[in-house]
Coordinates of C-alpha atoms in Angstrom, one line a residue:
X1440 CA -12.7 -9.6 37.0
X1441 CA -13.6 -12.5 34.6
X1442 CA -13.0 -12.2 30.6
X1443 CA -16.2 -12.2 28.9
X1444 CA -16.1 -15.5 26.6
X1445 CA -14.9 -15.0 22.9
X1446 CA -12.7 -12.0 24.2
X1447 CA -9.5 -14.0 23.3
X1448 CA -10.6 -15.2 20.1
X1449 CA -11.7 -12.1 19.0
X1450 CA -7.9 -10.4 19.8
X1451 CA -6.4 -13.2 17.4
X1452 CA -8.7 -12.9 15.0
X1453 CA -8.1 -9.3 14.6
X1454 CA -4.1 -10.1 14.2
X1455 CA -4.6 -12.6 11.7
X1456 CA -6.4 -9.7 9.9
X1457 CA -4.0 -7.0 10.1
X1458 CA -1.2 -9.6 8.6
X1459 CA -3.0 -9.8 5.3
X1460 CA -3.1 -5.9 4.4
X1461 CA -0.5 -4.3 3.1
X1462 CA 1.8 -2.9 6.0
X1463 CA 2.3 0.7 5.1
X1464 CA 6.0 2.2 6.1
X1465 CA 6.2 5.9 7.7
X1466 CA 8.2 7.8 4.9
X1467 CA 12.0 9.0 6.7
X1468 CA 12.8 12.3 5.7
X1469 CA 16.9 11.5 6.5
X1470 CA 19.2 12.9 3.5
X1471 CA 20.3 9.3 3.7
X1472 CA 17.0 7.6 2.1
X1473 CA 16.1 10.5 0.0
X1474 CA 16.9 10.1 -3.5
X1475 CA 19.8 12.1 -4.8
X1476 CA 18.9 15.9 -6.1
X1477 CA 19.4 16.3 -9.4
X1478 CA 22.2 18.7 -9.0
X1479 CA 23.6 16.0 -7.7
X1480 CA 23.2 13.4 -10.6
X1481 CA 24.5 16.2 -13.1
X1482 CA 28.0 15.6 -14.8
X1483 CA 30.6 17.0 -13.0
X1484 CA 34.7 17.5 -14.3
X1485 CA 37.4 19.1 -12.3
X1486 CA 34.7 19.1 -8.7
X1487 CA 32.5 21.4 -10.9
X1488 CA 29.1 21.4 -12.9
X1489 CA 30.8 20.9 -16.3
X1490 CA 28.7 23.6 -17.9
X1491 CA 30.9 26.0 -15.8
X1492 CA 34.0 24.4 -16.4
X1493 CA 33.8 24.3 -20.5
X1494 CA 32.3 27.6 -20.1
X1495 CA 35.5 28.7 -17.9
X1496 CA 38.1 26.6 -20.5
X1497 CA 36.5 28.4 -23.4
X1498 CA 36.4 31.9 -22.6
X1499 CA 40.2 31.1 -21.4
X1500 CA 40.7 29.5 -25.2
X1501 CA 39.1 33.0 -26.1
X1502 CA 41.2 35.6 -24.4
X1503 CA 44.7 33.1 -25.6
X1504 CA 43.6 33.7 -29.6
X1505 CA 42.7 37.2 -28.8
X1506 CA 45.7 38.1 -27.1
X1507 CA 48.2 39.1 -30.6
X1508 CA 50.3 42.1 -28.1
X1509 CA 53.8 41.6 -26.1
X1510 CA 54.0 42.8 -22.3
X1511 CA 57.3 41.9 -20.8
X1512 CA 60.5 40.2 -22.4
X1513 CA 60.9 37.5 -19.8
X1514 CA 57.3 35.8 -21.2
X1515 CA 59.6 34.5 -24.2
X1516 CA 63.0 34.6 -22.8
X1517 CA 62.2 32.3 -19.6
X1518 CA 60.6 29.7 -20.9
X1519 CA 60.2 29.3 -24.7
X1520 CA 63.1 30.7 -25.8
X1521 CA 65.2 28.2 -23.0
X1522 CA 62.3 25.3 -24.1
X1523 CA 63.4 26.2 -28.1
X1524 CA 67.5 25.6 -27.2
X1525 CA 66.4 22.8 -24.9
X1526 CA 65.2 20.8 -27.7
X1527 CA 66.2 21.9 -31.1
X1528 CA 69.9 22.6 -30.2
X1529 CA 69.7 26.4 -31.3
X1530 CA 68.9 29.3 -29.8
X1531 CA 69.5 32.4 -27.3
X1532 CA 70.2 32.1 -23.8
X1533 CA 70.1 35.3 -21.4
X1534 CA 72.8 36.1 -18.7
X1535 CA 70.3 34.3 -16.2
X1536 CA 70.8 31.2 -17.6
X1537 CA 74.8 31.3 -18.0
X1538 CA 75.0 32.4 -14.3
X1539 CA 72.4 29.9 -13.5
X1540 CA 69.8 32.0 -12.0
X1541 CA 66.8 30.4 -13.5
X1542 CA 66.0 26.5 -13.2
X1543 CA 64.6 23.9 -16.1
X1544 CA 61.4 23.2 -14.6
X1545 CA 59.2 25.6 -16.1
X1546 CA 61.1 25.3 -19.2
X1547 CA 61.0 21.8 -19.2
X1548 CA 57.2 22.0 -19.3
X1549 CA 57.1 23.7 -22.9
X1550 CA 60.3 21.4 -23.9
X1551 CA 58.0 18.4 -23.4
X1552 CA 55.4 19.8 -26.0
X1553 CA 57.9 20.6 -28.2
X1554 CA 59.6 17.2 -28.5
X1555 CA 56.6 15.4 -28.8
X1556 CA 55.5 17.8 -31.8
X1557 CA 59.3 17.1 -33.2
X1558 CA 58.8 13.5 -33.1
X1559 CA 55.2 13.6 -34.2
X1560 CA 57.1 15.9 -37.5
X1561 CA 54.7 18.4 -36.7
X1562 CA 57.0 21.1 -34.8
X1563 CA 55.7 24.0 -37.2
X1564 CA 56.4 27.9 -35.5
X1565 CA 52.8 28.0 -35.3
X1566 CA 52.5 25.4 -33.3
X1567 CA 55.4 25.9 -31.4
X1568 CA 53.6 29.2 -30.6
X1569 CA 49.8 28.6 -29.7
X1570 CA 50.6 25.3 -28.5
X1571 CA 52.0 26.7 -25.0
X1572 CA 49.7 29.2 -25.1
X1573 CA 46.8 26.8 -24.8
X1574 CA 48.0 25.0 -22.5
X1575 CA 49.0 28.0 -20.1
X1576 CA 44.8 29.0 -21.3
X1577 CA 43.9 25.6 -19.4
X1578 CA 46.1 26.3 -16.4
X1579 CA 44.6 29.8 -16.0
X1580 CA 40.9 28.0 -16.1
X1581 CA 41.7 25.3 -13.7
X1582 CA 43.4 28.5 -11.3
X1583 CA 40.0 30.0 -12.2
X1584 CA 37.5 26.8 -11.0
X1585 CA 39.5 26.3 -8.0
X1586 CA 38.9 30.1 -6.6
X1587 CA 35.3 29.6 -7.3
X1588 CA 35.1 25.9 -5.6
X1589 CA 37.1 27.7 -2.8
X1590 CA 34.5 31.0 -2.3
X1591 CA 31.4 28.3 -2.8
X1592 CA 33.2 26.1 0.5
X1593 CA 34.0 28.9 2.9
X1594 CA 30.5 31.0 2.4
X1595 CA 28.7 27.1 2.6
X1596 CA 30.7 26.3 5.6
X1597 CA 29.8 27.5 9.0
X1598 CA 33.7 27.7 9.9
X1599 CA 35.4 28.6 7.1
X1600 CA 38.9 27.8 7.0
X1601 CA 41.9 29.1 4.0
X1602 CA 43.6 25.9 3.1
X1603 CA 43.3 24.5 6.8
X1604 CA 41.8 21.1 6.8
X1605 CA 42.2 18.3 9.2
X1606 CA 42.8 15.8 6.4
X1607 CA 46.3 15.3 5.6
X1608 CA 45.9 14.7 1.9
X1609 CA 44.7 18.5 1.3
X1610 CA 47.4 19.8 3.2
X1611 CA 50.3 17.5 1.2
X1612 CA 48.4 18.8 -2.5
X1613 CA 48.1 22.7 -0.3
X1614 CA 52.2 22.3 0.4
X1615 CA 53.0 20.6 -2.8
X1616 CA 51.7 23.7 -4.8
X1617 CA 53.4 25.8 -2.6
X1618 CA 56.7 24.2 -2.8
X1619 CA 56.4 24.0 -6.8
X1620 CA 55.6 27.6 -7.1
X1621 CA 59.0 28.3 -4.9
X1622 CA 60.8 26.2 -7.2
X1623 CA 59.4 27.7 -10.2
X1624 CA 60.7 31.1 -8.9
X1625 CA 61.5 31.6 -5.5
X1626 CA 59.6 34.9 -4.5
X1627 CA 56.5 33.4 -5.7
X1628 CA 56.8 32.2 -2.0
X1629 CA 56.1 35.9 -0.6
X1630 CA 52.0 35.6 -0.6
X1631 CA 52.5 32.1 0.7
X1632 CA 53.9 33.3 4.0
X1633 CA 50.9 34.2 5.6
X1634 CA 49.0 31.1 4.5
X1635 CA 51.2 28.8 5.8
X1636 CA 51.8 30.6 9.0
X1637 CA 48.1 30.2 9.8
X1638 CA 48.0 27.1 8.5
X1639 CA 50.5 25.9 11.2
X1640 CA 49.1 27.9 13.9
X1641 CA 45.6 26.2 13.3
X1642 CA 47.3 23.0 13.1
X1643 CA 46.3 20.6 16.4
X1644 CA 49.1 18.3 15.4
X1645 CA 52.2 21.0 14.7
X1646 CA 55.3 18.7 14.9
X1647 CA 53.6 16.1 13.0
X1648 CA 52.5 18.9 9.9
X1649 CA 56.5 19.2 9.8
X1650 CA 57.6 15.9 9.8
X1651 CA 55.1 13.9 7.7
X1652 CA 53.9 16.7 5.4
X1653 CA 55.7 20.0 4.9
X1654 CA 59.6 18.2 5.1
X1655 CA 59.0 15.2 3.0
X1656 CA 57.1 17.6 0.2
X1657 CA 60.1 19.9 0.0
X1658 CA 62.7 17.3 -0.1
X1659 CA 61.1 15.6 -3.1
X1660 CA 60.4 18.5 -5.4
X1661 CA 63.6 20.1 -4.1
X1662 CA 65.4 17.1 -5.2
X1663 CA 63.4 16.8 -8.7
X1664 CA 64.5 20.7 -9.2
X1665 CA 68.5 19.8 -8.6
X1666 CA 68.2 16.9 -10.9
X1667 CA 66.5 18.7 -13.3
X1668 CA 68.9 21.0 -12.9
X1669 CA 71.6 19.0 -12.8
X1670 CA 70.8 16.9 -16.1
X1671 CA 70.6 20.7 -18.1
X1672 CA 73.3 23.0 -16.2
X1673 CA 75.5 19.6 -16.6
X1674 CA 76.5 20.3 -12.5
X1675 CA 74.6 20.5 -9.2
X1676 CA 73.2 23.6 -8.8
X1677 CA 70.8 25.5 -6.4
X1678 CA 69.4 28.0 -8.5
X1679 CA 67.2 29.0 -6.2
X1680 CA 69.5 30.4 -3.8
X1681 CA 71.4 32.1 -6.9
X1682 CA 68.3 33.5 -7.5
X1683 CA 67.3 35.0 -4.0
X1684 CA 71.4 36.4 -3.6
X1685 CA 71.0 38.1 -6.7
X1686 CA 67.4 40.0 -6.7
X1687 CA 67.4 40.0 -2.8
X1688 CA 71.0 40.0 -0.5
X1689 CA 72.8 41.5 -3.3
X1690 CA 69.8 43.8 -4.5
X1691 CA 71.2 43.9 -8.3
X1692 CA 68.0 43.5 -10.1
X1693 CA 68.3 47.9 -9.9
X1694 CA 70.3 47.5 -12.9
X1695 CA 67.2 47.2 -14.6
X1696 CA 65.5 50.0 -12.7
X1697 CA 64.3 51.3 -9.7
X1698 CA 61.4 52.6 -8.0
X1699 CA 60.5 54.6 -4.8
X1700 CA 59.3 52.4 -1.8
X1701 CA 56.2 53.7 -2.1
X1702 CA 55.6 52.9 -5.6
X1703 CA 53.2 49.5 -5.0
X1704 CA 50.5 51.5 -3.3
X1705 CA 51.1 54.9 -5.0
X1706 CA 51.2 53.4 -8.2
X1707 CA 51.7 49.6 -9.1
X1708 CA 48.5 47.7 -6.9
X1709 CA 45.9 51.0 -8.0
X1710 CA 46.9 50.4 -11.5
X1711 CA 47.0 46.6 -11.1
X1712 CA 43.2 46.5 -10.2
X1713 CA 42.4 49.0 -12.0
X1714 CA 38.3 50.3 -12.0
X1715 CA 38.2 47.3 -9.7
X1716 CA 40.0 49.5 -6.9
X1717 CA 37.0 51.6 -5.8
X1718 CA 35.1 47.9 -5.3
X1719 CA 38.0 46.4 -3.5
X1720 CA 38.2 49.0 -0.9
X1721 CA 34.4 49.2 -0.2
X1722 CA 34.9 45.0 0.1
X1723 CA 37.7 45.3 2.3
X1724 CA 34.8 46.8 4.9
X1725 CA 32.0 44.3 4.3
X1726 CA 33.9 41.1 4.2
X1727 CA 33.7 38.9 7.3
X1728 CA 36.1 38.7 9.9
X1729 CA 37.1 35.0 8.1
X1730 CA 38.8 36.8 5.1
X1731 CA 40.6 39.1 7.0
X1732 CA 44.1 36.4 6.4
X1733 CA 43.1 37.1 2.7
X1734 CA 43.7 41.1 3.1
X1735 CA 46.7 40.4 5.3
X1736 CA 48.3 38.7 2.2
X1737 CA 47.8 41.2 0.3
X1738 CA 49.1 43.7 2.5
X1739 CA 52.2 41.6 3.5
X1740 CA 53.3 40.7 -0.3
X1741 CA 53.2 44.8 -1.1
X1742 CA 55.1 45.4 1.6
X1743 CA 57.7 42.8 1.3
X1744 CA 58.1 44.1 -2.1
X1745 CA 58.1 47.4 -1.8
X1746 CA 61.4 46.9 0.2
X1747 CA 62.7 45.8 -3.3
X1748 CA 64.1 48.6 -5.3
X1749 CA 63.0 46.7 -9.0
X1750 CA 59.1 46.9 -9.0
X1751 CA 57.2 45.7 -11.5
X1752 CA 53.8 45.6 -12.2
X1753 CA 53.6 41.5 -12.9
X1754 CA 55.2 41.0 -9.3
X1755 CA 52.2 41.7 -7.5
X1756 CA 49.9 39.7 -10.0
X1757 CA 49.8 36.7 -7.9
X1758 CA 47.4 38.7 -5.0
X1759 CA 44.7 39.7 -7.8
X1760 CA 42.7 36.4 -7.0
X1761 CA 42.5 37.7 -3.6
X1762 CA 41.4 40.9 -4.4
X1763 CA 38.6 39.8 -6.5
X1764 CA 37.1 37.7 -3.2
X1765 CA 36.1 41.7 -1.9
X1766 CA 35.2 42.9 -4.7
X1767 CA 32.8 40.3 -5.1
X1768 CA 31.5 41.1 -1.6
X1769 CA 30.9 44.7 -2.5
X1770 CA 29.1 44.4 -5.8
X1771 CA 26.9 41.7 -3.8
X1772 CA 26.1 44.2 -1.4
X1773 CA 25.1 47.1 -3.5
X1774 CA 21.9 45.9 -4.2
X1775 CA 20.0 48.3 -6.5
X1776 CA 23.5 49.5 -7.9
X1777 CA 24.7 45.9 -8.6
X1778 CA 23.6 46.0 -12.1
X1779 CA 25.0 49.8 -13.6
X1780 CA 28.3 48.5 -11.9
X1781 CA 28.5 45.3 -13.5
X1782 CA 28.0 47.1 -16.6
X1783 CA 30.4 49.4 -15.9
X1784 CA 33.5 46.6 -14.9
X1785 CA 32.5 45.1 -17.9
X1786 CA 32.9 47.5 -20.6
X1787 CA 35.6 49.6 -18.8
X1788 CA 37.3 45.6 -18.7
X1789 CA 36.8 44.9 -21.5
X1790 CA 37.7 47.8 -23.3
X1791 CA 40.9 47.7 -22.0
X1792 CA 41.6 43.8 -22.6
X1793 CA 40.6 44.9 -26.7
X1794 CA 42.9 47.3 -26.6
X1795 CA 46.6 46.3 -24.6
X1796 CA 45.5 42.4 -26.6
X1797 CA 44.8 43.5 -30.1
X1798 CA 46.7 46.6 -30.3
X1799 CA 49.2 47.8 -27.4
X1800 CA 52.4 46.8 -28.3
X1801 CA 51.8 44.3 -31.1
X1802 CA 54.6 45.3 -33.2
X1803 CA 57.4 43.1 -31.7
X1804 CA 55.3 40.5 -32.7
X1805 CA 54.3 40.6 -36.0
X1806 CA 57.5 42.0 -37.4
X1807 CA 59.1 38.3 -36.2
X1808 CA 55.8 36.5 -38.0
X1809 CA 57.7 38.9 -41.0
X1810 CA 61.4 37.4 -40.1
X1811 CA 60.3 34.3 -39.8
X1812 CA 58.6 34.6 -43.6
X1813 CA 62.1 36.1 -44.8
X1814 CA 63.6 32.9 -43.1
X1815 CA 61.9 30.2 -44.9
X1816 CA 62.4 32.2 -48.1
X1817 CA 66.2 32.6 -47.9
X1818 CA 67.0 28.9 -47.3
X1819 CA 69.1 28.7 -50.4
X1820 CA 70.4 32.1 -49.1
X1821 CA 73.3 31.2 -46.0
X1822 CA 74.2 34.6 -45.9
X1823 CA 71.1 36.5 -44.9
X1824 CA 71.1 37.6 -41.5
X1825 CA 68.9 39.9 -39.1
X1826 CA 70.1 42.3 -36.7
X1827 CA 67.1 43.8 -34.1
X1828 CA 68.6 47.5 -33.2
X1829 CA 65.9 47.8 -30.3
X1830 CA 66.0 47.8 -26.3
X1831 CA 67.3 44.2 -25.6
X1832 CA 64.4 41.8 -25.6
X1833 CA 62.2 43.5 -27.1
X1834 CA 60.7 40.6 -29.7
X1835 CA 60.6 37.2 -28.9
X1836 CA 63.5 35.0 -30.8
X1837 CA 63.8 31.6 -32.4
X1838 CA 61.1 30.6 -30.4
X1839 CA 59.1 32.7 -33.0
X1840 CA 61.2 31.8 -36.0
X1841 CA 61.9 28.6 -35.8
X1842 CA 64.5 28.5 -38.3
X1843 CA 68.1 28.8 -38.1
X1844 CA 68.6 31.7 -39.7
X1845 CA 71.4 34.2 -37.9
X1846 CA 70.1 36.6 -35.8
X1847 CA 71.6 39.4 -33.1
X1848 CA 69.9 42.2 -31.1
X1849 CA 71.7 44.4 -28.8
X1850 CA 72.7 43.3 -25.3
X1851 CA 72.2 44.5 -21.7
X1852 CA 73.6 41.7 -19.3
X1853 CA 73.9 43.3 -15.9
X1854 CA 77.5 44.0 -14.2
X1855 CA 78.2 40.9 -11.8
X1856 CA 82.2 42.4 -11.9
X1857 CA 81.3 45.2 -9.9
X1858 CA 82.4 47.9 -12.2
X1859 CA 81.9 51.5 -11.9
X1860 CA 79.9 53.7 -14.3
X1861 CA 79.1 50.0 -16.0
X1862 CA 77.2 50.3 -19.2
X1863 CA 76.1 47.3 -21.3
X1864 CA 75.9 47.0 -25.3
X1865 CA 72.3 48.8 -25.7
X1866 CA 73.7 52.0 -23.4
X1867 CA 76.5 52.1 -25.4
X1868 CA 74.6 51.3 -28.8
X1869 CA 72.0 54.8 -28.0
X1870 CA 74.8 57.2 -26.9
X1871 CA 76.1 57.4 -30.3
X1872 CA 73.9 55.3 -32.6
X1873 CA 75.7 56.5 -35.7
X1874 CA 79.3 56.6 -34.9
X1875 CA 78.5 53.1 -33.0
X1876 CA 77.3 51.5 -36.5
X1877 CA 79.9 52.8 -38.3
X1878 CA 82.4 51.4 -36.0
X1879 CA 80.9 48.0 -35.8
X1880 CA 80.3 47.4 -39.5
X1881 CA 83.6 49.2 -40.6
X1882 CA 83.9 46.2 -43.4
X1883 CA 80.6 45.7 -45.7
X1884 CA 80.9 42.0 -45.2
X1885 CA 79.7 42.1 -42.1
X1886 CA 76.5 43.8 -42.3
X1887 CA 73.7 42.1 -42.0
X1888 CA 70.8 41.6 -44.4
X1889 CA 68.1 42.8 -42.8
X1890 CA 68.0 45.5 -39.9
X1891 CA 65.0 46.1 -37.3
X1892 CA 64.5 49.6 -35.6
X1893 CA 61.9 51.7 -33.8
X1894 CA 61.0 54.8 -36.1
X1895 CA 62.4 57.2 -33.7
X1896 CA 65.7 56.0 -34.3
X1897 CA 65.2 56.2 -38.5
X1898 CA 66.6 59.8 -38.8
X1899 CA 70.0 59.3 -36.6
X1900 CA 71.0 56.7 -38.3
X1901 CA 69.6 57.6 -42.0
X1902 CA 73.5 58.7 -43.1
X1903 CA 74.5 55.0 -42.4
X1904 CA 71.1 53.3 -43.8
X1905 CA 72.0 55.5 -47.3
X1906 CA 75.5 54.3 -47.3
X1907 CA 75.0 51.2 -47.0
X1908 CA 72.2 51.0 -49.2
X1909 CA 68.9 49.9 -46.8
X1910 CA 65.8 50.0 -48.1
X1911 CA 63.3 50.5 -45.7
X1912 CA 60.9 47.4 -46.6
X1913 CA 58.2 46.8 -44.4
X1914 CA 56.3 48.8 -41.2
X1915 CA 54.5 47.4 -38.5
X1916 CA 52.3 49.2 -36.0
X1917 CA 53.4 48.8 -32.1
X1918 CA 51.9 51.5 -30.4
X1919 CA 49.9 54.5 -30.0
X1920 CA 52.2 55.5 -26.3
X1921 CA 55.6 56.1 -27.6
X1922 CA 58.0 56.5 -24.9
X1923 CA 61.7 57.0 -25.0
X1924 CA 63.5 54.3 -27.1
X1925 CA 60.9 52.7 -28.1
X1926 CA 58.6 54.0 -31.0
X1927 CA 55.2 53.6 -32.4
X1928 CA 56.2 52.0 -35.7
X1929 CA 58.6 49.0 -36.4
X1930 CA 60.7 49.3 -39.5
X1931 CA 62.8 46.7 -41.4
X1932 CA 65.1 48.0 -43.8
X1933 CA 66.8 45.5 -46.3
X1934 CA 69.8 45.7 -47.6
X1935 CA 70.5 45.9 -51.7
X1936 CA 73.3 44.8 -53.5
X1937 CA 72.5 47.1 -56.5
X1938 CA 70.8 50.1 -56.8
X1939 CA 69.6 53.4 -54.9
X1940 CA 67.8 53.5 -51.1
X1941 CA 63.7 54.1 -52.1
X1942 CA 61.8 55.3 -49.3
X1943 CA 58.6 53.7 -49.1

């Protein structure tokens, strides 16, 4: 079949065409040529829109300044009160620290702010008080981001993991964490156990998770703890062994009270969460089978220390963050309901925070805002001196006074002897308050200056306060719950050289 003529020329012709327009380009619709979304181009700090994360730091800042109450001694006498002799060279250190019990790492975190504000000239009590505070406040917001980056990975993910990853890198930062919060205080190991169990059993590369991750990370922070240790204690110790023979093999911590078995479930966890309880068991049935390791966590670290005979509420704080990943699947699922119970977690919350933070058991700490006042103005006045007749521990100490001025409170080290019938200063001191006084202070020249009780020990000891002429001089507010020993006003009686006892 023959080409018509002009066929060929035509077919060029028509090419040279073409090459002169514009050549239009199909549009991809890949992720990898689209533009970035503009969630994507907003400022992020700490992996987070930083909208959240000031939003998360502030209301953290927020609860710090709102919080003016005392929960438990060890708050002061663990860490700022160790920080305080640490760096000013005076100070109060419990029987934990003599029988070295405790190590200077925590510690040695608050020592470092107060050194730098010693140097700076700028080591003021208030400082040395809100200072720590804030920077716990930022902790607490960074512990607050990562559970939210954490719940926004697994629900995004189609197989979720808990702190499994095949990347090395997250599982040296996982095990570094780990081994910092065992170093810090060894039970905090307890909701760990689980983790890391799963965490090896999901592991394709077991022997090498040993040798190149879990080993090498507990060597080094094992080895910073016994340096630190060893720098402070002025000897190599293992504290954390002395710790775990103490509370655990030798089971001594009952000195300070015991508990029923049952006492975490019956009592301690429903009190813990709180109205949040009803929402954690209705979560416990919705959640997928994923979080299931989360629920076993918090089962195993009740158990473990409900085998303990000293329970205390704090001990089981560190499973709260799990907790709150079913609540958060209940009140997701309730729909037409999610709104009246919001509101009512939120004022039943926040009630409660208002309350146990502005006026709960505030008294310990404004009466040593007072002593520290009555410090600074008896400088020119060596003599005065401030004896705390409460349960031991009950107020903070220099930590809160920052001022050398000469202080005592009564005493409850446990018996390590193994004494029969043992009982320590305090036990002693409440037995007989009166004829105990009376006996201690037998010469005037001892007594102290100023005295600090709980009202319901005023009226047994009101022959010996006349006598010695105290003046009752101030009263603080501590709580509206008295209970036992301690009472719902603080006094401070003064003593006076001259003149009658006027009841104020």
């Amino acid at each position: 079949m023959e080409r018509e003529p002009g066929d060929g020329s035509l077919f060029f012709r028509g090419l040279q065409n073409r090459s002169r327009e514009k050549v239009k380009l199909r549009k991809r619709k890949s992720a990898l040529y689209l533009s970035p979304p503009e969630s994507s181009r907003r400022r992020d700090l700490l992996g987070e829109n930083i909208y959240l994360v000031l939003f998360t730091i502030a209301l953290r800042i927020c609860n710090c300044f709102l919080v003016q109450t005392s929960f438990v001694p060890d708050e002061y006498w663990q860490s700022l009160e160790v920080a305080h002799h640490m760096v000013f060279n005076y100070g109060y250190l419990t029987w934990e620290w003599t029988e070295r019990l405790r190590g200077y790492t925590y510690p040695l975190i608050f020592a470092s702010i107060y050194k730098i504000l010693h140097l700076l000239g700028n080591d003021s009590v208030q400082l040395l008080i809100w200072i720590p505070r804030l920077a716990q406040a930022l902790l607490s917001a960074i512990a607050d981001l990562r559970l939210y980056s954490l719940m926004k990975q697994l629900e995004n993910q189609q197989v979720a993991r808990w702190v499994v990853s095949s990347k090395s890198m997250n599982s040296v930062k996982y095990s570094s964490l780990v081994a910092l919060a065992f170093i810090i205080r060894p039970t905090a190991v307890i909701p760990w156990i689980p983790l890391l169990f799963r965490h090896f059993w999901q592991a394709q590369r077991k022997l090498d998770l040993i040798l190149h991750q879990f080993l090498p990370v507990g060597f080094v922070t094992l080895s910073w703890s016994l340096i630190i240790d060893r720098i402070f204690f002025g000897q190599w110790t293992l504290v954390q062994y002395n710790f775990l023979k103490f509370n655990v093999l030798q089971n001594l911590g009952t000195f300070y009270g015991s508990h029923p078995w049952h006492w975490y479930f019956s009592q301690g966890f429903p009190v813990v969460l709180g109205t949040h309880l009803p929402f954690f068991i209705h979560g416990c049935f919705l959640a997928p089978k994923k979080y299931r390791i989360l629920l076993v966590t918090v089962l195993w670290t009740l158990l473990v220390y409900s085998m303990l005979s000293h329970k205390e509420f704090r001990f089981i704080y560190p499973v709260l963050p799990f907790c709150m990943v079913f609540c958060g699947y209940s009140l997701n699922h309730l729909k037409m309901w999610k709104k009246p119970a919001l509101s009512f977690l939120f004022l039943s919350n926040m009630l409660l925070a208002l309350y146990t933070g502005l006026v709960h058991q505030r008294g310990t700490l404004d009466v040593m805002t007072h002593i520290q006042e009555l410090g600074y103005n008896n400088l020119n006045k060596s003599a005065a001196s401030v004896f705390v007749m409460m349960p031991c521990h009950s107020t903070p100490f220099y930590s809160h006074v920052h001022h050398p001025l000469p202080m005592r409170f009564l005493q409850c080290p446990p018996d390590l002897t193994g004494k029969n019938q043992y009982l320590d200063e305090a036990d002693v001191f409440y037995q007989n308050p009166l004829s105990w006084l009376y006996k201690e202070f037998h010469n005037n020249s001892t007594l102290p200056t100023y005295l600090i009780i709980f009202n319901v020990l005023e009226e047994e000891i009101s022959a010996f306060l006349i006598s010695r002429n105290y003046e009752r001089t101030a009263i603080f507010f501590h709580t509206h719950l008295p209970e036992g020993r301690t009472g719902s006003h603080i006094y401070i009686y003064e003593r006076k050289l001259k003149g009658k006892l006027y009841r104020r």
